[in-house]
Amino acid sequence: MAERCVVVGAGGISNAWFGPLKTEGVDVAAVVDLRVESAQAQIDKYELSAEAMSDLEGALAKHQPDFVVDLTVPEAHCRVTTTALRAGCHVVGEKPMAASMDEARTMVAASEESGKLYMVSQSRRWDSKHERVRRTVASGQIGEVTTICCDFFLGCHFGGFRDEMDSPLVLDMAIHHFDLCRFMTGADPVAVYALEFNPKGSWYRGDVAASCIFEMSNGVVFTYRGSWCAEGCHTSWNGDWRIVGDAGTLLYDHDQDPVGQRVADMANPGFHRPLADIDVDDSSVARGGMHGGLYEMLTFLRTGAVPQTECHDNIKSLAMVFGATESARRRERVVIGI
Ligand SMILES: NC(=O)c1ccc[n+]([C@@H]2O[C@H](COP(=O)([O-])OP(=O)(O)OC[C@H]3O[C@@H](n4cnc5c(N)ncnc54)[C@H](O)[C@@H]3O)[C@@H](O)[C@H]2O)c1
């Protein structure tokens, strides 16, 4: 029998979810939005036999879904997700997990107390290139990772809520890069020094650029430089990456296949050691982006396999975000606690 869900939030990102829900044969019983007309518009657009509603509790009581898809704005994630968990539903929710660490901890506690799964859709994990980087690093060809660098520079004129946020880059975008760092290398955050700033000529109200140095587990250092207010010579949305190990380096930039070099002869006494190209993994991810996250939820429902972005893990990526904003505010090193 098809799994049943209720979708909450019928805004822009819901367009990335209704296709995969249909492809996987999920029964969308209701679409809930504060603006019921937005819910109805998406139901019409995707030809769903769902009910448009504005009352979440009522929708859960009436339709008894197996899981809830939380596509609301970050400020609503805690309320929507805890309401769904306490009503006995599993939840897959959009990133970022929450608008504060306190809210995120409340959500993790609600998952534990209800015995229901809460996972975050960290969509960039389900991407063939990122899987190739992860597997190539794990192959050991560059040795043990010591240093990670990511640059992200785009000039983006969004209009809307991002123009008014205090920390649009770190809160809304860098969460993807911080999570990718953890995904691709397996390193977890320890502490951070960060500077957030709003470059001259910026069209944003808040600090839209940041330089962050993270101390990661095993002594790894991750340096992140980013801006959404950088005209020209754009990086990719995924960022441009250099991952250095004690035996080689892997580069991943402009969304091209990763390339790398490793030391061919460790015993060679020359100034530069002889190098050889790395064999880069060529895996493909069958279901990319939101489809990948949805499929991990469905796999959990069918087999019990815990998704990689289950809340106890994903909160570590969120902690990098709030560690960075706190360090920038205090202008000092901040230890990253969960
Ligand atoms: N993974 C990605 O790449 C990606 C890309 C864009 C957005 N997102 C995330 O998706 C989420 C939604 O973003 P969006 O661009 O769709 O925003 P949006 O503003 O277009 O849509 C949000 C919708 O949620 C509704 N809503 C807000 N609070 C609600 C509540 N309490 N109950 C019911 N409905 C509520 C709003 O009325 C609106 O229709 C955000 O967390 C955002 O960060 C992720």
mmCIF file of C-alpha atoms and ligand atoms in Angstrom:
data_model
loop_
_atom_site.group_PDB
_atom_site.id
_atom_site.type_symbol
_atom_site.label_atom_id
_atom_site.label_comp_id
_atom_site.label_asym_id
_atom_site.label_seq_id
_atom_site.Cartn_x
_atom_site.Cartn_y
_atom_site.Cartn_z
ATOM 1 C CA MET A 1 0.000 0.000 0.000
ATOM 2 C CA ALA A 2 1.237 3.479 -0.851
ATOM 3 C CA GLU A 3 2.693 5.582 1.945
ATOM 4 C CA ARG A 4 0.520 8.568 2.848
ATOM 5 C CA CYS A 5 1.889 12.037 3.555
ATOM 6 C CA VAL A 6 0.778 15.570 4.343
ATOM 7 C CA VAL A 7 2.827 18.372 2.769
ATOM 8 C CA VAL A 8 3.093 21.578 4.825
ATOM 9 C CA GLY A 9 4.195 24.700 2.936
ATOM 10 C CA ALA A 10 3.210 25.251 -0.688
ATOM 11 C CA GLY A 11 5.817 27.845 -1.628
ATOM 12 C CA GLY A 12 8.675 27.859 -4.144
ATOM 13 C CA ILE A 13 10.494 24.734 -2.990
ATOM 14 C CA SER A 14 7.344 22.604 -3.067
ATOM 15 C CA ASN A 15 7.834 22.577 -6.857
ATOM 16 C CA ALA A 16 10.891 20.376 -6.272
ATOM 17 C CA TRP A 17 8.887 17.907 -4.134
ATOM 18 C CA PHE A 18 5.580 17.179 -5.851
ATOM 19 C CA GLY A 19 7.274 15.520 -8.872
ATOM 20 C CA PRO A 20 9.287 13.011 -6.776
ATOM 21 C CA LEU A 21 6.237 12.348 -4.523
ATOM 22 C CA LYS A 22 4.258 11.460 -7.632
ATOM 23 C CA THR A 23 7.070 9.375 -9.153
ATOM 24 C CA GLU A 24 7.359 7.341 -5.946
ATOM 25 C CA GLY A 25 3.591 6.802 -5.798
ATOM 26 C CA VAL A 26 3.158 8.540 -2.433
ATOM 27 C CA ASP A 27 -0.462 9.382 -1.552
ATOM 28 C CA VAL A 28 -0.465 13.141 -0.802
ATOM 29 C CA ALA A 29 -3.586 13.371 1.377
ATOM 30 C CA ALA A 30 -3.427 17.099 2.153
ATOM 31 C CA VAL A 31 -1.410 20.200 1.359
ATOM 32 C CA VAL A 32 -1.381 22.630 4.295
ATOM 33 C CA ASP A 33 -0.415 26.294 4.027
ATOM 34 C CA LEU A 34 -1.247 29.406 6.043
ATOM 35 C CA ARG A 35 -2.518 30.663 2.696
ATOM 36 C CA VAL A 36 -4.953 27.935 1.698
ATOM 37 C CA GLU A 37 -5.110 29.373 -1.830
ATOM 38 C CA SER A 38 -1.379 28.576 -2.259
ATOM 39 C CA ALA A 39 -2.071 24.977 -1.234
ATOM 40 C CA GLN A 40 -4.957 24.742 -3.696
ATOM 41 C CA ALA A 41 -2.876 26.263 -6.502
ATOM 42 C CA GLN A 42 -0.193 23.571 -6.076
ATOM 43 C CA ILE A 43 -2.828 20.814 -5.892
ATOM 44 C CA ASP A 44 -4.265 22.063 -9.186
ATOM 45 C CA LYS A 45 -0.843 22.486 -10.806
ATOM 46 C CA TYR A 46 0.293 18.946 -9.941
ATOM 47 C CA GLU A 47 -3.176 17.393 -10.409
ATOM 48 C CA LEU A 48 -3.243 15.924 -6.897
ATOM 49 C CA SER A 49 -6.308 14.418 -5.251
ATOM 50 C CA ALA A 50 -5.284 16.151 -2.005
ATOM 51 C CA GLU A 51 -7.253 18.411 0.314
ATOM 52 C CA ALA A 52 -6.120 22.050 0.649
ATOM 53 C CA MET A 53 -6.071 23.034 4.319
ATOM 54 C CA SER A 54 -4.681 25.703 6.631
ATOM 55 C CA ASP A 55 -5.030 23.830 9.941
ATOM 56 C CA LEU A 56 -2.112 21.444 10.494
ATOM 57 C CA GLU A 57 -3.499 19.679 13.582
ATOM 58 C CA GLY A 58 -6.813 19.142 11.773
ATOM 59 C CA ALA A 59 -5.065 17.757 8.709
ATOM 60 C CA LEU A 60 -3.033 15.279 10.764
ATOM 61 C CA ALA A 61 -6.060 14.134 12.769
ATOM 62 C CA LYS A 62 -8.185 13.687 9.673
ATOM 63 C CA HIS A 63 -5.679 12.072 7.303
ATOM 64 C CA GLN A 64 -3.401 10.133 9.723
ATOM 65 C CA PRO A 65 -0.348 10.317 7.414
ATOM 66 C CA ASP A 66 2.705 8.074 7.736
ATOM 67 C CA PHE A 67 4.909 11.132 7.370
ATOM 68 C CA VAL A 68 4.849 14.893 7.021
ATOM 69 C CA VAL A 69 6.923 16.892 4.530
ATOM 70 C CA ASP A 70 7.771 20.254 6.145
ATOM 71 C CA LEU A 71 8.466 22.821 3.410
ATOM 72 C CA THR A 72 7.706 25.925 5.462
ATOM 73 C CA VAL A 73 10.061 28.829 6.160
ATOM 74 C CA PRO A 74 12.843 28.160 8.724
ATOM 75 C CA GLU A 75 11.056 30.114 11.493
ATOM 76 C CA ALA A 76 8.109 27.665 11.251
ATOM 77 C CA HIS A 77 10.122 24.407 11.111
ATOM 78 C CA CYS A 78 10.191 23.851 14.882
ATOM 79 C CA ARG A 79 6.455 24.307 15.397
ATOM 80 C CA VAL A 80 5.400 22.329 12.320
ATOM 81 C CA THR A 81 7.842 19.472 12.925
ATOM 82 C CA THR A 82 7.191 19.080 16.674
ATOM 83 C CA THR A 83 3.420 19.194 16.047
ATOM 84 C CA ALA A 84 3.755 16.408 13.478
ATOM 85 C CA LEU A 85 6.087 14.275 15.622
ATOM 86 C CA ARG A 86 3.787 14.592 18.654
ATOM 87 C CA ALA A 87 0.840 13.596 16.450
ATOM 88 C CA GLY A 88 2.690 10.340 15.702
ATOM 89 C CA CYS A 89 4.085 11.146 12.237
ATOM 90 C CA HIS A 90 7.630 10.819 10.935
ATOM 91 C CA VAL A 91 8.934 14.042 9.376
ATOM 92 C CA VAL A 92 11.202 14.968 6.494
ATOM 93 C CA GLY A 93 11.800 18.711 6.578
ATOM 94 C CA GLU A 94 13.602 21.238 4.440
ATOM 95 C CA LYS A 95 16.927 22.687 5.478
ATOM 96 C CA PRO A 96 17.923 24.499 7.616
ATOM 97 C CA MET A 97 16.677 22.356 10.459
ATOM 98 C CA ALA A 98 15.653 25.343 12.605
ATOM 99 C CA ALA A 99 16.066 29.043 13.178
ATOM 100 C CA SER A 100 18.135 28.518 16.366
ATOM 101 C CA MET A 101 20.038 25.777 18.208
ATOM 102 C CA ASP A 102 17.471 25.853 21.024
ATOM 103 C CA GLU A 103 14.712 25.108 18.518
ATOM 104 C CA ALA A 104 16.795 22.357 16.931
ATOM 105 C CA ARG A 105 17.360 20.712 20.327
ATOM 106 C CA THR A 106 13.611 20.900 20.989
ATOM 107 C CA MET A 107 13.005 19.096 17.680
ATOM 108 C CA VAL A 108 15.550 16.353 18.462
ATOM 109 C CA ALA A 109 13.937 15.886 21.900
ATOM 110 C CA ALA A 110 10.469 15.690 20.304
ATOM 111 C CA SER A 111 11.754 12.963 17.964
ATOM 112 C CA GLU A 112 13.191 11.000 20.903
ATOM 113 C CA GLU A 113 10.089 11.422 23.079
ATOM 114 C CA SER A 114 7.646 10.485 20.309
ATOM 115 C CA GLY A 115 9.785 7.658 18.955
ATOM 116 C CA LYS A 116 9.252 9.110 15.455
ATOM 117 C CA LEU A 117 11.979 9.853 12.918
ATOM 118 C CA TYR A 118 12.875 13.399 11.977
ATOM 119 C CA MET A 119 15.252 13.843 9.041
ATOM 120 C CA VAL A 120 16.351 16.970 7.202
ATOM 121 C CA SER A 121 16.384 17.145 3.428
ATOM 122 C CA GLN A 122 19.949 18.312 2.832
ATOM 123 C CA SER A 123 19.419 18.062 -0.904
ATOM 124 C CA ARG A 124 22.994 18.525 -2.118
ATOM 125 C CA ARG A 125 24.050 15.229 -0.524
ATOM 126 C CA TRP A 126 22.155 13.358 -3.236
ATOM 127 C CA ASP A 127 24.340 14.338 -6.181
ATOM 128 C CA SER A 128 26.619 12.107 -8.275
ATOM 129 C CA LYS A 129 29.574 14.537 -8.177
ATOM 130 C CA HIS A 130 29.410 14.797 -4.390
ATOM 131 C CA GLU A 131 29.171 11.043 -4.057
ATOM 132 C CA ARG A 132 32.290 10.762 -6.271
ATOM 133 C CA VAL A 133 34.208 13.192 -4.079
ATOM 134 C CA ARG A 134 33.109 11.352 -0.931
ATOM 135 C CA ARG A 135 34.056 7.942 -2.267
ATOM 136 C CA THR A 136 37.380 9.133 -3.697
ATOM 137 C CA VAL A 137 38.357 10.707 -0.362
ATOM 138 C CA ALA A 138 37.275 7.503 1.422
ATOM 139 C CA SER A 139 39.408 5.430 -0.981
ATOM 140 C CA GLY A 140 42.472 6.775 0.829
ATOM 141 C CA GLN A 141 44.330 7.881 -2.328
ATOM 142 C CA ILE A 142 44.988 11.374 -0.930
ATOM 143 C CA GLY A 143 45.838 9.864 2.441
ATOM 144 C CA GLU A 144 44.361 11.307 5.619
ATOM 145 C CA VAL A 145 42.525 14.591 5.078
ATOM 146 C CA THR A 146 44.290 17.557 6.710
ATOM 147 C CA THR A 147 42.897 20.671 5.008
ATOM 148 C CA ILE A 148 39.625 21.592 3.287
ATOM 149 C CA CYS A 149 38.895 24.835 1.419
ATOM 150 C CA CYS A 150 35.617 25.955 -0.120
ATOM 151 C CA ASP A 151 35.000 29.175 -2.060
ATOM 152 C CA PHE A 152 31.487 30.324 -2.923
ATOM 153 C CA PHE A 153 31.038 33.621 -4.789
ATOM 154 C CA LEU A 154 27.874 34.623 -6.633
ATOM 155 C CA GLY A 155 26.049 37.889 -7.273
ATOM 156 C CA CYS A 156 22.411 37.050 -6.548
ATOM 157 C CA HIS A 157 19.567 39.558 -6.676
ATOM 158 C CA PHE A 158 16.812 37.532 -4.985
ATOM 159 C CA GLY A 159 14.453 40.186 -3.698
ATOM 160 C CA GLY A 160 12.287 38.901 -0.828
ATOM 161 C CA PHE A 161 13.206 37.537 2.611
ATOM 162 C CA ARG A 162 16.930 37.009 1.987
ATOM 163 C CA ASP A 163 17.441 40.723 1.351
ATOM 164 C CA GLU A 164 16.194 41.442 4.887
ATOM 165 C CA MET A 165 17.862 38.630 6.893
ATOM 166 C CA ASP A 166 20.706 39.332 9.356
ATOM 167 C CA SER A 167 22.948 36.541 7.982
ATOM 168 C CA PRO A 168 21.531 35.472 4.614
ATOM 169 C CA LEU A 169 24.656 33.691 3.378
ATOM 170 C CA VAL A 170 25.517 31.715 6.502
ATOM 171 C CA LEU A 171 21.938 30.895 7.548
ATOM 172 C CA ASP A 172 20.346 30.201 4.184
ATOM 173 C CA MET A 173 23.186 28.970 1.930
ATOM 174 C CA ALA A 174 26.354 28.052 3.801
ATOM 175 C CA ILE A 175 24.438 25.304 5.641
ATOM 176 C CA HIS A 176 24.689 23.386 2.327
ATOM 177 C CA HIS A 177 28.481 23.841 2.125
ATOM 178 C CA PHE A 178 29.060 23.114 5.827
ATOM 179 C CA ASP A 179 27.004 19.932 5.505
ATOM 180 C CA LEU A 180 28.810 18.983 2.264
ATOM 181 C CA CYS A 181 32.138 19.363 4.051
ATOM 182 C CA ARG A 182 30.995 16.828 6.653
ATOM 183 C CA PHE A 183 29.467 14.553 3.997
ATOM 184 C CA MET A 184 32.453 14.528 1.636
ATOM 185 C CA THR A 185 35.195 14.131 4.252
ATOM 186 C CA GLY A 186 33.587 12.622 7.346
ATOM 187 C CA ALA A 187 35.031 15.424 9.518
ATOM 188 C CA ASP A 188 32.883 16.909 12.293
ATOM 189 C CA PRO A 189 33.062 20.448 13.714
ATOM 190 C CA VAL A 190 35.028 21.337 16.861
ATOM 191 C CA ALA A 191 35.382 25.159 16.870
ATOM 192 C CA VAL A 192 35.155 28.177 14.555
ATOM 193 C CA TYR A 193 36.556 31.664 14.003
ATOM 194 C CA ALA A 194 34.277 33.648 11.706
ATOM 195 C CA LEU A 195 33.872 37.123 10.305
ATOM 196 C CA GLU A 196 30.596 38.082 8.679
ATOM 197 C CA PHE A 197 30.446 41.312 6.696
ATOM 198 C CA ASN A 198 28.350 43.249 4.228
ATOM 199 C CA PRO A 199 30.556 44.340 1.294
ATOM 200 C CA LYS A 200 30.461 47.912 0.036
ATOM 201 C CA GLY A 201 27.750 48.311 -2.585
ATOM 202 C CA SER A 202 25.747 45.389 -1.172
ATOM 203 C CA TRP A 203 22.039 45.285 -1.952
ATOM 204 C CA TYR A 204 21.381 43.195 1.188
ATOM 205 C CA ARG A 205 20.476 44.576 4.626
ATOM 206 C CA GLY A 206 22.389 41.935 6.602
ATOM 207 C CA ASP A 207 25.893 40.486 6.373
ATOM 208 C CA VAL A 208 25.913 38.583 3.090
ATOM 209 C CA ALA A 209 29.587 37.586 3.043
ATOM 210 C CA ALA A 210 31.683 35.545 5.452
ATOM 211 C CA SER A 211 35.134 34.104 6.037
ATOM 212 C CA CYS A 212 35.142 31.172 8.457
ATOM 213 C CA ILE A 213 37.919 28.937 9.728
ATOM 214 C CA PHE A 214 36.608 25.730 11.279
ATOM 215 C CA GLU A 215 38.661 23.398 13.439
ATOM 216 C CA MET A 216 37.311 19.954 12.581
ATOM 217 C CA SER A 217 37.828 16.508 14.117
ATOM 218 C CA ASN A 218 41.256 14.836 13.658
ATOM 219 C CA GLY A 219 42.955 18.248 13.449
ATOM 220 C CA VAL A 220 41.430 19.009 10.027
ATOM 221 C CA VAL A 221 41.090 22.726 9.159
ATOM 222 C CA PHE A 222 38.191 23.807 6.927
ATOM 223 C CA THR A 223 38.358 27.325 5.490
ATOM 224 C CA TYR A 224 35.169 28.728 3.976
ATOM 225 C CA ARG A 225 34.941 31.985 2.048
ATOM 226 C CA GLY A 226 31.594 33.024 0.624
ATOM 227 C CA SER A 227 29.468 35.863 -0.686
ATOM 228 C CA TRP A 228 26.121 36.284 -2.399
ATOM 229 C CA CYS A 229 27.152 39.819 -3.315
ATOM 230 C CA ALA A 230 30.051 39.120 -5.703
ATOM 231 C CA GLU A 231 29.466 40.184 -9.308
ATOM 232 C CA GLY A 232 31.377 38.271 -11.969
ATOM 233 C CA CYS A 233 33.533 35.120 -12.193
ATOM 234 C CA HIS A 234 30.974 33.115 -10.287
ATOM 235 C CA THR A 235 31.794 29.847 -8.600
ATOM 236 C CA SER A 236 29.263 27.034 -8.830
ATOM 237 C CA TRP A 237 26.333 26.905 -6.387
ATOM 238 C CA ASN A 238 28.033 23.869 -4.892
ATOM 239 C CA GLY A 239 31.203 25.885 -4.248
ATOM 240 C CA ASP A 240 34.748 25.280 -5.464
ATOM 241 C CA TRP A 241 36.596 22.775 -3.284
ATOM 242 C CA ARG A 242 40.188 21.754 -2.519
ATOM 243 C CA ILE A 243 40.615 18.754 -0.235
ATOM 244 C CA VAL A 244 44.200 18.129 0.835
ATOM 245 C CA GLY A 245 45.404 14.901 2.394
ATOM 246 C CA ASP A 246 48.846 13.856 3.601
ATOM 247 C CA ALA A 247 49.429 12.008 0.314
ATOM 248 C CA GLY A 248 47.621 14.110 -2.297
ATOM 249 C CA THR A 249 44.929 16.628 -3.240
ATOM 250 C CA LEU A 250 41.447 16.440 -4.752
ATOM 251 C CA LEU A 251 39.889 19.392 -6.587
ATOM 252 C CA TYR A 252 36.186 19.795 -7.283
ATOM 253 C CA ASP A 253 35.116 23.024 -8.930
ATOM 254 C CA HIS A 254 32.652 24.514 -11.396
ATOM 255 C CA ASP A 255 30.554 21.343 -11.057
ATOM 256 C CA GLN A 256 33.106 19.465 -13.160
ATOM 257 C CA ASP A 257 34.111 15.921 -12.318
ATOM 258 C CA PRO A 258 36.622 15.952 -9.466
ATOM 259 C CA VAL A 259 40.315 15.599 -10.379
ATOM 260 C CA GLY A 260 43.305 14.980 -8.185
ATOM 261 C CA GLN A 261 46.938 14.075 -7.786
ATOM 262 C CA ARG A 262 48.700 11.867 -5.283
ATOM 263 C CA VAL A 263 52.333 11.319 -4.457
ATOM 264 C CA ALA A 264 53.612 8.548 -6.698
ATOM 265 C CA ASP A 265 56.785 7.867 -4.703
ATOM 266 C CA MET A 266 56.800 8.830 -1.025
ATOM 267 C CA ALA A 267 60.499 7.903 -0.708
ATOM 268 C CA ASN A 268 61.617 10.296 -3.470
ATOM 269 C CA PRO A 269 63.889 12.992 -1.934
ATOM 270 C CA GLY A 270 63.179 15.668 -4.607
ATOM 271 C CA PHE A 271 61.881 19.210 -3.866
ATOM 272 C CA HIS A 272 58.494 18.246 -5.325
ATOM 273 C CA ARG A 273 57.694 14.594 -5.090
ATOM 274 C CA PRO A 274 56.642 12.838 -8.314
ATOM 275 C CA LEU A 275 52.851 12.905 -8.714
ATOM 276 C CA ALA A 276 50.276 10.672 -10.371
ATOM 277 C CA ASP A 277 46.652 11.272 -11.268
ATOM 278 C CA ILE A 278 44.082 9.946 -8.857
ATOM 279 C CA ASP A 279 41.521 7.361 -9.934
ATOM 280 C CA VAL A 280 38.302 9.258 -9.290
ATOM 281 C CA ASP A 281 35.266 7.194 -8.376
ATOM 282 C CA ASP A 282 32.573 7.205 -11.084
ATOM 283 C CA SER A 283 29.447 6.349 -9.066
ATOM 284 C CA SER A 284 26.075 7.749 -10.027
ATOM 285 C CA VAL A 285 23.247 8.686 -7.695
ATOM 286 C CA ALA A 286 19.953 7.326 -9.023
ATOM 287 C CA ARG A 287 17.687 9.885 -7.317
ATOM 288 C CA GLY A 288 19.118 13.385 -7.021
ATOM 289 C CA GLY A 289 18.260 16.315 -4.729
ATOM 290 C CA MET A 290 14.915 16.228 -2.921
ATOM 291 C CA HIS A 291 14.109 12.903 -4.580
ATOM 292 C CA GLY A 292 17.096 11.369 -2.791
ATOM 293 C CA GLY A 293 15.913 12.632 0.592
ATOM 294 C CA LEU A 294 12.372 11.461 -0.034
ATOM 295 C CA TYR A 295 13.650 8.034 -1.060
ATOM 296 C CA GLU A 296 15.629 7.718 2.195
ATOM 297 C CA MET A 297 12.380 8.430 4.125
ATOM 298 C CA LEU A 298 10.514 5.786 2.093
ATOM 299 C CA THR A 299 13.366 3.309 2.611
ATOM 300 C CA PHE A 300 13.172 3.979 6.346
ATOM 301 C CA LEU A 301 9.408 3.290 6.320
ATOM 302 C CA ARG A 302 9.951 0.059 4.381
ATOM 303 C CA THR A 303 13.116 -1.316 5.985
ATOM 304 C CA GLY A 304 13.932 0.707 9.103
ATOM 305 C CA ALA A 305 17.264 1.930 7.610
ATOM 306 C CA VAL A 306 18.075 5.252 9.273
ATOM 307 C CA PRO A 307 18.554 8.156 6.813
ATOM 308 C CA GLN A 308 21.981 9.812 6.758
ATOM 309 C CA THR A 309 20.459 13.206 7.621
ATOM 310 C CA GLU A 310 18.515 11.984 10.658
ATOM 311 C CA CYS A 311 18.231 14.898 13.116
ATOM 312 C CA HIS A 312 20.933 13.707 15.560
ATOM 313 C CA ASP A 313 23.437 13.910 12.698
ATOM 314 C CA ASN A 314 22.104 16.953 10.860
ATOM 315 C CA ILE A 315 22.175 19.117 13.995
ATOM 316 C CA LYS A 316 25.997 19.031 13.696
ATOM 317 C CA SER A 317 25.784 20.897 10.377
ATOM 318 C CA LEU A 318 23.367 23.414 11.877
ATOM 319 C CA ALA A 319 25.764 23.873 14.814
ATOM 320 C CA MET A 320 28.419 25.015 12.308
ATOM 321 C CA VAL A 321 26.017 27.738 11.135
ATOM 322 C CA PHE A 322 25.209 29.057 14.594
ATOM 323 C CA GLY A 323 28.807 28.630 15.754
ATOM 324 C CA ALA A 324 29.871 30.861 12.851
ATOM 325 C CA THR A 325 27.273 33.560 13.526
ATOM 326 C CA GLU A 326 28.116 33.555 17.247
ATOM 327 C CA SER A 327 31.849 33.800 16.542
ATOM 328 C CA ALA A 328 31.227 36.694 14.154
ATOM 329 C CA ARG A 329 29.076 38.471 16.735
ATOM 330 C CA ARG A 330 31.549 37.939 19.603
ATOM 331 C CA ARG A 331 34.606 38.366 17.373
ATOM 332 C CA GLU A 332 36.285 35.363 18.987
ATOM 333 C CA ARG A 333 36.804 31.594 18.638
ATOM 334 C CA VAL A 334 33.671 29.635 19.513
ATOM 335 C CA VAL A 335 33.637 25.994 20.557
ATOM 336 C CA ILE A 336 30.878 24.209 18.654
ATOM 337 C CA GLY A 337 28.561 22.306 20.988
ATOM 338 C CA ILE A 338 25.459 20.394 20.021
HETATM 339 N N1 LIG B 1 17.261 22.496 -0.573
HETATM 340 C C1 LIG B 1 17.309 23.603 -1.271
HETATM 341 O O1 LIG B 1 18.125 23.741 -2.139
HETATM 342 C C2 LIG B 1 16.330 24.691 -0.966
HETATM 343 C C3 LIG B 1 16.102 25.705 -1.899
HETATM 344 C C4 LIG B 1 15.173 26.694 -1.593
HETATM 345 C C5 LIG B 1 14.501 26.674 -0.362
HETATM 346 N N2 LIG B 1 14.786 25.689 0.534
HETATM 347 C C6 LIG B 1 14.160 25.693 1.865
HETATM 348 O O2 LIG B 1 12.781 25.390 1.748
HETATM 349 C C7 LIG B 1 12.039 26.074 2.746
HETATM 350 C C8 LIG B 1 10.912 26.863 2.087
HETATM 351 O O3 LIG B 1 11.478 27.769 1.169
HETATM 352 P P1 LIG B 1 10.572 28.419 -0.001
HETATM 353 O O4 LIG B 1 11.542 29.070 -0.913
HETATM 354 O O5 LIG B 1 9.626 27.417 -0.548
HETATM 355 O O6 LIG B 1 9.792 29.541 0.834
HETATM 356 P P2 LIG B 1 8.401 30.241 0.399
HETATM 357 O O7 LIG B 1 8.327 31.471 1.226
HETATM 358 O O8 LIG B 1 8.306 30.315 -1.087
HETATM 359 O O9 LIG B 1 7.281 29.197 0.858
HETATM 360 C C9 LIG B 1 7.035 28.862 2.201
HETATM 361 C C10 LIG B 1 5.548 28.530 2.318
HETATM 362 O O10 LIG B 1 5.321 28.060 3.657
HETATM 363 C C11 LIG B 1 4.098 28.637 4.116
HETATM 364 N N3 LIG B 1 4.145 28.675 5.572
HETATM 365 C C12 LIG B 1 4.943 29.426 6.371
HETATM 366 N N4 LIG B 1 4.714 29.126 7.669
HETATM 367 C C13 LIG B 1 3.766 28.154 7.685
HETATM 368 C C14 LIG B 1 3.134 27.430 8.722
HETATM 369 N N5 LIG B 1 3.419 27.638 10.004
HETATM 370 N N6 LIG B 1 2.200 26.513 8.375
HETATM 371 C C15 LIG B 1 1.898 26.285 7.083
HETATM 372 N N7 LIG B 1 2.490 26.953 6.044
HETATM 373 C C16 LIG B 1 3.403 27.862 6.350
HETATM 374 C C17 LIG B 1 4.060 30.022 3.479
HETATM 375 O O11 LIG B 1 2.736 30.530 3.437
HETATM 376 C C18 LIG B 1 4.626 29.718 2.086
HETATM 377 O O12 LIG B 1 3.625 29.361 1.158
HETATM 378 C C19 LIG B 1 13.044 26.944 3.523
HETATM 379 O O13 LIG B 1 13.451 26.279 4.684
HETATM 380 C C20 LIG B 1 14.203 27.063 2.544
HETATM 381 O O14 LIG B 1 15.464 27.261 3.171
HETATM 382 C C21 LIG B 1 15.654 24.696 0.247
#
